[in-house]
XYZ file of C-alpha atoms in Angstrom:
751
model
C 41.787 -36.255 4.787
C 39.297 -33.878 3.728
C 35.757 -34.927 4.695
C 33.239 -34.186 1.566
C 29.787 -33.451 1.951
C 27.010 -33.178 -0.754
C 23.530 -31.663 -0.231
C 20.552 -31.065 -2.644
C 19.155 -27.760 -1.748
C 15.512 -26.399 -2.615
C 14.968 -22.755 -2.258
C 11.388 -21.267 -2.477
C 10.103 -17.912 -2.626
C 11.051 -14.782 -4.860
C 14.184 -16.147 -6.264
C 13.752 -16.035 -9.945
C 14.534 -13.013 -11.963
C 16.389 -11.599 -9.017
C 19.826 -12.763 -9.879
C 19.669 -15.745 -7.328
C 21.380 -18.108 -9.586
C 24.510 -16.092 -10.454
C 24.805 -15.237 -6.814
C 24.623 -19.268 -6.002
C 27.473 -19.635 -8.937
C 29.560 -17.104 -7.578
C 29.350 -18.325 -3.837
C 30.091 -21.841 -4.789
C 32.994 -20.901 -6.849
C 34.540 -18.591 -4.220
C 34.146 -21.591 -1.658
C 35.669 -23.984 -4.114
C 32.377 -26.266 -4.341
C 31.119 -28.244 -7.176
C 27.648 -28.954 -8.348
C 25.146 -26.874 -10.528
C 22.088 -24.730 -9.953
C 18.771 -24.460 -11.984
C 15.214 -23.108 -11.768
C 12.359 -25.354 -11.150
C 8.771 -24.967 -10.864
C 8.649 -23.851 -7.195
C 11.910 -21.900 -7.076
C 15.480 -22.699 -7.326
C 17.344 -26.194 -7.000
C 20.967 -26.468 -6.036
C 23.334 -29.599 -5.967
C 26.580 -28.592 -4.206
C 29.476 -30.808 -2.882
C 32.981 -30.113 -1.401
C 34.644 -29.883 1.707
C 32.472 -29.992 4.842
C 33.373 -26.585 6.211
C 32.961 -25.214 2.666
C 29.329 -26.651 2.251
C 28.500 -25.377 5.697
C 29.597 -21.835 5.087
C 27.705 -22.013 1.543
C 24.434 -22.948 3.504
C 24.816 -20.071 6.047
C 25.680 -17.627 3.278
C 22.869 -18.771 0.905
C 20.432 -16.876 3.341
C 22.520 -14.266 4.817
C 23.948 -12.684 1.765
C 20.945 -13.232 -0.724
C 20.480 -10.840 -3.598
C 18.633 -7.583 -2.417
C 15.613 -8.181 -4.537
C 15.205 -11.942 -3.430
C 12.841 -13.008 -0.677
C 13.466 -16.495 0.506
C 10.247 -18.297 2.210
C 11.719 -21.846 2.636
C 14.870 -23.714 2.283
C 14.922 -27.509 2.419
C 18.251 -29.279 2.706
C 18.714 -33.129 1.971
C 21.924 -34.873 2.387
C 23.197 -36.929 -0.529
C 26.273 -39.054 -1.394
C 29.039 -37.235 -3.119
C 29.591 -37.924 -6.710
C 33.049 -36.307 -7.337
C 31.619 -33.766 -9.576
C 33.940 -31.210 -10.878
C 33.126 -27.294 -11.299
C 29.875 -25.574 -10.736
C 27.499 -24.540 -13.579
C 24.130 -22.811 -13.885
C 21.727 -25.084 -15.760
C 19.587 -23.477 -18.225
C 16.174 -25.367 -18.680
C 13.289 -25.626 -16.370
C 12.068 -29.119 -15.612
C 8.604 -30.184 -17.038
C 5.589 -29.086 -14.786
C 3.235 -26.328 -14.258
C 5.226 -23.000 -13.941
C 4.681 -21.201 -10.555
C 7.389 -18.303 -10.480
C 6.888 -15.354 -8.207
C 7.449 -12.101 -10.097
C 9.294 -9.526 -8.142
C 8.113 -6.051 -7.409
C 9.833 -3.404 -8.882
C 13.101 -2.153 -6.917
C 14.689 1.143 -6.289
C 17.979 1.693 -8.226
C 20.741 0.072 -6.377
C 24.010 1.695 -5.161
C 26.133 -0.014 -7.721
C 24.057 1.398 -10.423
C 23.937 4.909 -8.867
C 27.678 4.771 -8.796
C 27.803 4.014 -12.452
C 25.120 6.660 -13.135
C 27.587 9.275 -11.543
C 30.958 8.006 -13.180
C 31.767 10.129 -16.350
C 33.831 7.030 -17.478
C 31.137 4.840 -17.391
C 28.927 3.971 -20.499
C 25.867 4.278 -18.547
C 26.918 7.663 -17.051
C 23.661 9.846 -16.877
C 21.508 7.164 -18.383
C 17.881 7.216 -16.919
C 17.189 3.521 -17.546
C 20.252 1.979 -15.798
C 19.401 -1.127 -13.922
C 20.792 -4.821 -12.928
C 19.620 -8.090 -11.307
C 19.628 -6.313 -8.000
C 17.219 -3.168 -9.038
C 14.902 -1.568 -11.672
C 11.501 -2.485 -13.127
C 10.125 -6.162 -12.745
C 6.176 -6.342 -12.262
C 5.369 -3.154 -14.172
C 7.194 -4.471 -17.410
C 5.950 -8.160 -17.069
C 3.385 -9.415 -19.954
C 3.716 -13.145 -19.117
C 5.604 -15.889 -17.624
C 8.319 -17.465 -17.724
C 10.026 -13.962 -16.669
C 12.071 -13.535 -19.815
C 12.795 -10.415 -22.183
C 10.630 -11.490 -24.998
C 7.476 -11.482 -22.405
C 8.386 -7.972 -20.826
C 8.076 -4.522 -22.460
C 11.645 -4.557 -23.075
C 11.122 -6.832 -25.953
C 11.134 -4.100 -28.528
C 14.862 -3.339 -27.433
C 17.479 -5.432 -28.851
C 20.495 -5.856 -26.742
C 23.762 -4.311 -28.148
C 26.935 -6.570 -28.014
C 28.275 -5.090 -24.728
C 24.868 -5.497 -22.859
C 24.393 -9.032 -24.291
C 27.893 -10.000 -22.829
C 26.876 -8.656 -19.582
C 23.422 -10.520 -19.917
C 25.081 -14.132 -20.619
C 28.010 -13.674 -18.101
C 27.248 -15.626 -14.849
C 29.682 -13.629 -12.975
C 28.210 -10.262 -14.081
C 25.508 -8.653 -11.936
C 23.269 -8.019 -15.055
C 23.374 -11.718 -15.774
C 19.563 -12.783 -16.884
C 18.497 -9.351 -15.758
C 16.010 -8.753 -18.384
C 15.798 -4.938 -18.514
C 19.258 -4.769 -19.146
C 20.100 -1.745 -21.510
C 22.546 1.216 -22.148
C 22.221 4.538 -24.054
C 23.131 2.598 -27.241
C 20.189 -0.055 -27.118
C 17.697 0.968 -24.727
C 14.918 3.397 -24.122
C 15.195 6.955 -24.763
C 13.854 10.069 -22.781
C 11.937 12.941 -24.517
C 10.499 16.119 -23.422
C 7.196 17.138 -25.246
C 5.101 20.363 -24.802
C 1.341 19.939 -23.819
C 0.516 19.346 -27.541
C 2.990 16.528 -27.598
C 5.597 18.232 -29.687
C 9.220 17.262 -28.867
C 11.233 19.899 -27.412
C 14.783 20.179 -28.539
C 18.051 19.921 -25.971
C 18.792 17.772 -22.974
C 15.235 16.325 -21.618
C 16.356 16.275 -17.822
C 17.724 19.973 -18.224
C 14.794 21.236 -20.196
C 12.204 19.612 -17.569
C 13.972 21.466 -14.651
C 14.222 24.653 -16.519
C 10.383 24.440 -16.702
C 10.043 23.298 -13.031
C 11.990 26.600 -11.767
C 9.872 28.646 -13.826
C 6.699 27.346 -11.888
C 5.324 24.983 -14.726
C 3.797 21.707 -14.108
C 5.744 18.837 -15.675
C 4.368 15.333 -15.998
C 7.120 12.554 -15.317
C 6.889 9.059 -16.566
C 7.748 6.748 -13.809
C 7.505 2.849 -13.330
C 4.246 2.445 -12.837
C 2.609 5.585 -14.379
C 2.921 9.230 -14.767
C 3.404 12.009 -11.829
C 3.022 15.550 -11.816
C 5.907 17.433 -10.509
C 6.192 21.008 -9.289
C 9.131 22.455 -6.818
C 7.747 21.726 -3.290
C 8.605 25.223 -2.081
C 6.714 27.153 -4.660
C 3.481 28.189 -3.451
C 2.185 29.628 -6.794
C 3.000 26.413 -8.716
C 1.613 23.909 -5.979
C -1.578 26.215 -5.842
C -1.542 25.771 -9.818
C -1.244 22.051 -9.730
C -3.989 21.746 -7.060
C -6.359 23.648 -9.090
C -5.801 22.085 -12.247
C -5.780 18.626 -11.031
C -9.086 19.388 -8.953
C -7.638 18.068 -5.762
C -8.965 20.772 -3.191
C -7.202 19.646 0.012
C -5.751 16.161 -0.076
C -1.891 16.384 0.593
C 0.705 15.812 -2.198
C 3.669 13.590 -1.578
C 7.179 15.159 -1.776
C 10.250 13.536 -3.057
C 13.713 14.688 -1.706
C 17.147 13.831 -3.369
C 18.640 11.867 -0.266
C 18.265 11.750 3.471
C 20.391 14.893 4.231
C 17.742 16.769 2.228
C 14.792 14.910 3.624
C 16.097 15.623 7.116
C 15.460 19.455 6.384
C 11.811 18.620 5.827
C 10.823 16.065 8.490
C 11.847 14.181 11.689
C 13.573 11.276 10.652
C 14.629 8.632 13.175
C 16.622 5.361 12.328
C 13.235 3.495 11.562
C 12.025 6.178 9.166
C 15.330 6.528 7.501
C 15.182 2.731 7.031
C 11.775 2.910 5.217
C 12.857 5.835 3.189
C 16.071 4.067 1.776
C 14.622 0.509 1.581
C 14.285 -1.203 -1.928
C 10.415 -0.462 -1.873
C 10.862 3.211 -1.549
C 7.366 3.963 -0.517
C 5.884 7.407 0.491
C 6.570 7.441 4.369
C 3.962 9.747 6.397
C 6.353 11.610 8.954
C 5.951 14.756 11.097
C 6.998 17.914 9.319
C 9.538 19.990 10.861
C 8.480 23.633 11.606
C 9.667 26.080 9.079
C 10.327 23.382 6.584
C 10.652 24.704 2.914
C 7.296 23.546 1.691
C 4.577 25.636 0.304
C 1.340 25.841 2.126
C -0.656 24.237 -0.745
C 1.386 20.986 -0.666
C 0.013 19.425 2.415
C -2.856 21.883 4.178
C -4.207 21.212 7.576
C -1.635 18.625 8.425
C 1.381 18.458 10.660
C 2.744 15.589 8.556
C 4.193 15.134 5.168
C 4.291 12.163 2.862
C 7.935 11.958 1.896
C 9.888 9.657 -0.369
C 13.185 9.447 -2.038
C 14.156 8.666 -5.517
C 13.438 4.999 -6.663
C 14.623 5.494 -10.510
C 17.802 6.882 -12.070
C 15.407 9.409 -13.783
C 14.331 10.729 -10.314
C 17.994 11.031 -9.126
C 18.942 12.940 -12.334
C 15.926 15.168 -11.876
C 16.567 16.170 -8.346
C 20.541 16.415 -8.645
C 19.595 18.968 -11.462
C 16.909 20.792 -9.525
C 18.615 20.832 -6.289
C 15.565 21.220 -4.206
C 12.683 18.752 -3.220
C 9.804 18.536 -5.678
C 6.125 17.703 -5.333
C 5.414 14.202 -7.119
C 1.551 13.515 -7.089
C -0.311 10.952 -9.341
C -0.872 11.852 -12.957
C -4.534 11.924 -13.012
C -7.445 14.163 -12.343
C -8.899 13.498 -8.979
C -11.212 10.527 -8.835
C -9.583 8.796 -11.779
C -6.512 6.365 -11.980
C -3.297 7.464 -12.857
C -2.453 7.645 -16.557
C 0.434 5.147 -17.645
C 0.075 4.859 -21.358
C 1.617 7.799 -23.413
C -1.160 8.475 -25.577
C -3.527 8.487 -22.822
C -1.428 10.576 -20.473
C -1.012 13.184 -23.450
C -4.810 13.347 -23.670
C -6.013 13.402 -19.854
C -3.139 15.337 -18.592
C -2.990 18.039 -21.433
C -5.047 20.439 -19.279
C -2.847 20.069 -16.363
C 0.813 19.515 -17.340
C 2.617 22.085 -19.270
C 5.064 19.618 -20.396
C 5.646 15.802 -20.453
C 9.111 13.990 -19.773
C 8.391 10.899 -21.499
C 10.217 7.673 -22.561
C 9.549 4.698 -25.099
C 9.638 1.778 -22.559
C 5.896 0.820 -22.222
C 4.265 0.174 -18.788
C 2.349 -3.022 -18.655
C 0.871 -2.597 -15.200
C -0.407 0.459 -13.576
C 1.169 1.035 -10.232
C 0.604 3.708 -7.621
C 3.283 4.655 -4.986
C 2.916 2.647 -1.715
C 2.451 4.804 1.505
C 3.325 3.508 5.033
C 3.348 5.145 8.495
C 5.235 4.302 11.557
C 2.866 3.765 14.193
C 2.720 1.893 17.627
C 6.492 1.122 17.219
C 6.109 -0.749 13.896
C 5.432 0.312 10.421
C 1.905 0.013 9.020
C 1.403 -0.141 5.147
C -1.569 2.199 4.417
C -1.329 1.951 0.470
C 0.472 -1.555 -0.822
C 1.445 -1.044 -4.441
C 4.788 -0.283 -6.072
C 7.701 -1.890 -4.365
C 5.293 -4.467 -2.629
C 2.907 -5.741 -5.201
C 2.670 -8.558 -6.519
C 4.907 -10.147 -4.001
C 2.926 -12.827 -2.024
C 2.012 -12.927 1.805
C 2.995 -16.126 3.330
C -0.183 -17.836 4.900
C 0.032 -19.893 7.972
C -2.735 -22.418 6.933
C -3.167 -23.378 3.092
C -6.284 -22.567 0.812
C -7.429 -26.031 -0.138
C -8.696 -24.553 -3.519
C -7.661 -21.376 -5.383
C -9.611 -18.330 -4.161
C -10.209 -14.987 -5.509
C -11.508 -12.438 -3.101
C -12.720 -9.395 -4.724
C -12.351 -6.792 -1.888
C -14.443 -3.539 -1.297
C -15.379 -0.521 -3.089
C -13.236 2.079 -1.675
C -9.299 1.803 -1.892
C -9.990 -1.231 -3.875
C -7.673 -4.552 -3.970
C -8.233 -8.095 -4.978
C -6.470 -11.034 -3.827
C -5.740 -14.485 -5.170
C -4.841 -17.108 -2.772
C -3.577 -20.477 -3.589
C -1.840 -22.983 -1.139
C -0.013 -20.902 1.367
C 0.489 -17.832 -0.664
C -1.944 -14.864 -0.876
C -1.101 -12.445 -3.638
C -2.756 -8.980 -2.663
C -3.023 -6.714 -5.849
C -1.423 -3.264 -6.028
C -3.884 -0.489 -4.958
C -6.458 0.094 -7.814
C -8.753 2.748 -6.255
C -12.399 3.546 -6.045
C -14.469 1.504 -8.333
C -17.123 4.056 -8.939
C -14.990 5.270 -12.007
C -15.300 3.210 -15.149
C -11.554 3.432 -16.003
C -10.736 2.112 -12.401
C -13.224 -0.659 -12.781
C -11.701 -1.962 -15.982
C -8.142 -1.884 -14.423
C -9.802 -3.963 -11.425
C -10.925 -6.396 -14.103
C -7.780 -6.576 -16.289
C -5.668 -6.768 -13.300
C -7.430 -9.886 -11.853
C -6.987 -11.650 -15.565
C -3.259 -10.589 -15.592
C -2.624 -12.018 -11.890
C -4.445 -15.272 -12.854
C -2.078 -15.688 -15.992
C 0.972 -14.599 -14.319
C 0.741 -17.080 -11.457
C -1.050 -19.717 -13.147
C -4.177 -19.616 -10.768
C -7.631 -20.476 -11.862
C -10.038 -19.842 -8.956
C -12.559 -22.063 -7.788
C -13.940 -20.012 -4.783
C -14.753 -16.626 -5.190
C -15.309 -14.490 -2.111
C -17.228 -11.024 -1.893
C -18.446 -8.487 0.251
C -22.050 -8.562 1.237
C -23.158 -5.087 -0.204
C -25.122 -5.901 -3.255
C -24.283 -2.444 -4.850
C -20.618 -2.619 -4.636
C -19.103 -3.142 -8.079
C -16.483 -5.829 -6.908
C -19.569 -7.950 -5.520
C -21.234 -7.446 -9.062
C -18.010 -8.657 -10.708
C -17.967 -11.592 -8.444
C -21.660 -12.428 -9.280
C -20.770 -12.556 -13.110
C -18.154 -15.154 -12.722
C -19.427 -18.531 -13.623
C -18.488 -21.949 -12.425
C -17.120 -21.031 -9.187
C -18.407 -21.389 -5.621
C -19.444 -17.850 -4.388
C -18.960 -16.932 -0.802
C -20.112 -13.708 0.615
C -18.137 -12.116 3.712
C -19.505 -9.565 6.009
C -17.249 -6.419 5.626
C -16.227 -5.958 9.231
C -15.587 -9.880 9.806
C -13.240 -9.599 6.717
C -11.459 -6.350 8.336
C -10.658 -8.680 11.553
C -9.938 -11.675 9.369
C -7.359 -9.591 7.409
C -5.662 -8.641 10.690
C -5.690 -12.303 11.932
C -4.179 -13.277 8.556
C -1.691 -10.408 8.798
C -0.518 -11.835 12.108
C -0.826 -15.355 11.397
C -3.358 -16.062 14.057
C -6.373 -18.439 13.874
C -8.355 -16.448 16.524
C -10.867 -16.406 18.194
C -10.093 -13.020 19.287
C -12.038 -9.861 20.300
C -12.232 -7.978 17.015
C -12.418 -4.010 17.079
C -13.471 -2.906 13.650
C -13.721 0.927 13.496
C -14.237 2.001 9.925
C -16.569 4.098 7.776
C -19.562 2.236 6.381
C -20.055 -1.427 5.891
C -23.304 -3.365 4.942
C -24.572 -4.754 8.068
C -26.892 -8.187 8.203
C -29.420 -6.270 10.139
C -29.995 -3.538 7.565
C -28.225 -0.955 9.144
C -24.883 0.586 8.341
C -22.049 -0.757 10.529
C -18.801 0.800 11.322
C -18.039 0.847 15.064
C -18.020 -2.859 15.926
C -17.066 -5.326 18.623
C -16.868 -8.882 17.425
C -15.799 -12.308 18.477
C -14.175 -13.552 15.396
C -12.079 -16.242 13.944
C -11.128 -17.066 10.480
C -14.258 -18.861 9.624
C -17.120 -17.235 11.445
C -18.110 -14.079 13.744
C -20.294 -12.787 16.285
C -21.568 -9.281 16.961
C -21.054 -8.624 20.553
C -21.182 -5.035 20.675
C -21.123 -1.638 18.709
C -21.090 2.150 18.871
C -24.531 3.519 19.603
C -26.328 3.685 16.467
C -27.306 7.444 15.080
C -29.282 8.423 12.178
C -27.366 9.709 9.120
C -29.326 13.090 8.238
C -29.801 13.036 4.524
C -28.074 9.877 3.958
C -25.038 9.985 1.731
C -25.194 13.514 2.069
C -23.904 13.473 5.729
C -20.771 11.765 4.483
C -20.149 14.943 2.432
C -21.358 17.356 5.130
C -19.903 16.445 8.296
C -22.274 19.067 10.363
C -25.176 16.645 9.904
C -23.478 14.071 11.911
C -22.847 16.885 14.606
C -26.739 17.554 14.493
C -27.324 13.802 14.762
C -25.181 13.310 17.702
C -26.109 16.377 19.598
C -29.735 16.954 18.671
C -30.870 20.032 20.786
C -28.049 19.456 23.382
C -25.604 22.021 22.145
C -25.083 24.545 25.131
C -24.599 27.942 23.997
C -22.834 27.012 20.558
C -23.428 28.837 17.226
C -24.237 25.837 15.645
C -25.512 27.899 12.498
C -21.959 28.603 11.488
C -21.260 24.968 10.668
C -23.013 25.682 7.490
C -23.454 29.249 6.665
C -25.200 28.667 3.291
C -28.102 27.257 5.310
C -30.595 29.281 7.311
C -31.050 26.641 10.097
C -29.034 23.713 9.292
C -29.343 22.007 12.523
C -33.212 22.050 12.624
C -33.078 20.853 9.003
C -30.650 18.117 9.612
C -33.072 16.941 12.680
C -36.096 16.869 10.363
C -34.477 14.550 8.057
C -33.135 12.325 10.647
C -36.369 10.174 11.325
C -36.008 8.692 7.660
C -32.157 8.500 7.662
C -30.257 5.289 7.741
C -28.988 4.267 11.047
C -25.196 3.892 11.440
C -22.756 2.820 13.993
C -19.834 4.187 12.010
C -16.764 5.280 13.849
C -15.979 7.694 10.907
C -19.152 9.481 11.048
C -18.274 9.975 14.757
C -15.115 11.741 13.922
C -17.103 13.891 11.248
C -19.500 15.018 14.137
C -16.629 15.986 16.349
C -14.439 17.543 13.487
C -17.477 19.652 12.390
C -18.178 20.865 15.923
C -14.606 22.013 16.363
C -14.672 23.980 13.192
C -12.010 21.628 11.757
C -13.928 20.512 8.726
C -17.490 21.071 7.590
C -17.111 19.846 3.905
C -15.611 16.600 2.808
C -13.279 16.720 -0.412
C -11.547 13.352 -0.127
C -12.394 10.109 1.663
C -11.462 10.101 5.393
C -10.598 13.764 5.427
C -12.232 14.744 8.832
C -10.474 11.900 10.517
C -6.985 12.799 9.148
C -7.478 16.368 10.032
C -8.918 15.901 13.436
C -6.030 13.725 14.229
C -3.558 16.417 12.939
C -5.425 19.021 14.737
C -5.146 17.441 18.203
C -2.692 18.038 20.822
C -0.794 14.791 21.148
C 0.310 15.556 24.582
C -3.026 16.196 26.087
C -3.762 13.575 28.709
C -7.281 14.394 29.561
C -10.113 11.847 28.598
C -13.837 12.127 28.104
C -15.734 9.178 28.994
C -18.273 7.288 27.222
C -20.991 5.338 28.935
C -21.366 1.480 28.027
C -24.526 -0.469 28.641
C -24.331 -4.287 28.079
C -27.574 -6.313 27.686
C -27.937 -8.659 24.777
C -25.421 -6.566 23.005
C -22.671 -3.890 24.507
C -23.252 -0.459 23.476
C -20.848 2.279 23.612
C -22.554 5.835 24.070
C -20.329 7.703 21.791
C -22.660 10.736 22.003
C -21.140 11.171 25.424
C -18.126 11.953 23.932
C -19.581 14.428 21.561
C -21.529 16.188 24.139
C -18.518 16.405 26.317
C -16.567 17.910 23.387
C -19.329 20.533 22.940
C -19.288 21.458 26.718
C -15.648 22.017 26.636
C -16.059 24.061 23.422
C -18.796 26.289 25.218
C -16.787 26.521 28.169
C -13.774 28.259 26.042
C -11.429 25.025 26.160
C -8.995 25.070 23.197
C -10.000 23.001 20.061
C -6.775 21.064 20.208
C -7.208 20.234 23.775
C -10.815 19.044 23.010
C -9.481 16.887 19.754
C -7.172 15.342 22.048
C -9.401 14.401 24.791
C -11.917 13.089 22.149
C -9.129 10.576 20.994
C -8.286 9.527 24.273
C -12.032 9.159 25.413
C -12.454 6.680 22.255
C -9.585 4.704 22.951
C -10.627 4.375 26.564
C -14.114 3.261 25.439
C -12.500 0.685 23.245
C -10.410 -0.797 26.308
C -13.186 -0.689 28.723
C -15.662 -2.640 26.233
C -12.790 -5.120 25.642
C -12.281 -5.497 29.347
C -16.164 -6.102 29.817
C -16.240 -8.795 26.759
C -13.145 -10.546 28.081
C -15.127 -11.250 31.335
C -18.039 -12.624 29.305
C -15.911 -14.603 26.803
C -12.538 -15.385 28.193
C -11.084 -13.995 25.176
C -7.420 -12.233 25.812
C -6.371 -11.015 22.588
C -7.804 -8.023 20.614
C -7.499 -7.508 16.752
C -7.595 -4.001 15.616
C -8.817 -3.199 12.183
C -10.525 -0.674 9.882
C -9.551 2.620 8.421
C -9.777 4.461 11.899
C -6.647 2.712 12.922
C -4.616 4.473 10.133
C -4.998 7.289 12.805
C -1.623 6.943 14.808
C -2.970 8.996 17.822
C -6.035 6.607 18.208
C -4.178 3.346 17.398
C -1.114 4.154 19.972
C -3.746 5.266 22.398
C -5.700 2.204 22.249
C -2.828 -0.155 22.123
C -1.236 1.306 25.176
C -4.715 1.044 27.026
C -5.227 -2.476 25.749
C -1.770 -3.713 26.762
C -1.978 -1.964 30.153
C -5.277 -3.966 30.734
C -3.324 -7.328 30.099
C -4.678 -7.937 26.336
C -2.571 -9.452 23.630
C -3.042 -6.774 20.827
C -2.856 -7.729 17.035
C -2.614 -4.709 14.679
C -1.953 -4.514 10.766
C 1.659 -4.477 9.532
C 1.615 -6.028 5.951
C -1.591 -5.051 4.345
C -3.607 -1.703 5.122
C -6.216 -1.638 8.300
C -8.356 0.081 5.864
C -10.560 -1.416 2.817
C -7.230 -2.094 1.064
C -6.635 -5.075 3.367
C -10.459 -6.293 2.893
C -9.466 -8.631 0.170
C -6.874 -10.516 2.126
C -9.482 -10.914 4.832
C -11.974 -12.419 2.492
C -9.600 -14.808 0.889
C -8.666 -15.961 4.531
C -12.280 -16.650 5.681
C -12.945 -18.307 2.214
C -9.969 -20.688 2.787
C -10.808 -21.363 6.297
C -14.351 -22.146 5.504
C -12.959 -24.441 2.707
C -10.934 -26.203 5.130
C -13.800 -26.677 7.603
């Protein structure tokens, strides 16, 4: 006699709009089980019964074989009495109650769709907008909830009979896939010239002809426009750089597949998984010597930002072009990327020679995400397309809904409710009016999409940040200021599900300190509710204030003073007669800072690596790339510890200057500097462990996007017996600050 079993299963997470119900339906029918599945306010509810072995296999396969775009957070199983129900059905309606669906991030074109794309016998052969329940646009086309076609930018495209049949068939992988379409009923691709006039012929072939001729082509992607040129074409890359006013910041490169990518970069198994995963981010990887990439694509760096195609259009373009292409943001440097057609034709008309465009509107702007393998794991450096808006699971709930407004640079915001934190896509620097507008509109969109009405609003302490000013304008909420570096460490704690307390090491650019100085090289005792400053890098003046950020030689002057043995310091700024003396003259009235970024600026200027900054963090990036990673020598920084521990960072600069004067190679010096700072961090933590008893260290701040520094620091801390927390899910830089602010606000609300 067959033993029957019945269970009620509740699945929470990203399980709506990703083909989860059809998957459950097919699984149950394959196993001969009866019951039904339907969406509810928190996820998917399943009632299933049948033979004991079949039900147990169902529960195992439910998580093991879930659709690629789903993300299960929690499965609750409750036994029930069998009813003798026959057949398995998909129930259409949602029960009453507030909607709390989780909208999926956009996903790369799946293998099934790629097979159809390449099949001449398939009705979607060569169609740039092919998709199914397992891939394609999601977040960037959603206007509201529930996630259904009328509330997406596909609303204007009525499905043909063939597409409608697939859409309504529970056994089809396009069942309830809202962007379902084909050449007969879906969006159309067009190629236009710089004046907006449509060009005749096949749009993809026409765009590739222009690319081969060295022209700049604007390509409309999932979350906005890109600018493309062949990656090996120096003249085209230099032309794009000049037109875009992007002096030196590296461009990203898209390769057709892993085989083509392996001709450009060192790619191990881990990197291959990142490149081919559903998120398809830009992956920072070591460039191979002699890689066929123009010098203007990524100057002054040994790395390359590499990605693989994530839309059918990209696959078609690269198949026709037969070589990698630069694919960089469709904007003038300092502005957000264009995502609306008319705006793109206006703003990019002086940059692009042609526009490969389509008529499916983008509702939400989303840049490409950037990740980097570091210290044995992957660290997200920019979290956007492919990751946002999917929530981060929090170990402790927020008692009341929280909005955290983030920082000023590399801005994100965060909405937290219950155990979920929704960190926005990368928005950019809020100094630009268009970026600020995007920030405000995105907050409103997230609140509507996830049904969250903030009752607590967290913000940075810097009164000049536009994110802080926006927070101050919100009425009827509890406002909570969070110190910048506490937010960094809290972000790392939240990223790791650790409550603290820990020794927090925050190394970044500049943050508002309660003592009126500019912090940026901090040692804190921190948990999610509070922090105490235990130490810092020795403060130095920033000669000329903000001018020192743009002109790193000023920081070299501040660190060395008159102690520059035999160095031709005037070479650091040939336009000035005596920059060193001039900088020192300005120093007495200049703001004091403990910033680790300004320390890197000083050494980069000293070594001739960088004497003018054209993008944020440039000196840090280029000094890392300049350093010899095999160098094991170490400079030693003195450490004093009275009321506060102080790392005498000037010792590192003076040691570098002495080696430079003695004729030591600059790559060796840069390597010794990185090792010296890592060593100073480890020794400082060892001293603070003796004073506090804390044995865990959390590393945060933009300097820990530097793989050489991070790996050297982690190795030394672990060798000293510390448990080390570092970022994985959110950036260590300012893109992760909003999560830290939200975690602090929630923790204080729980207290």
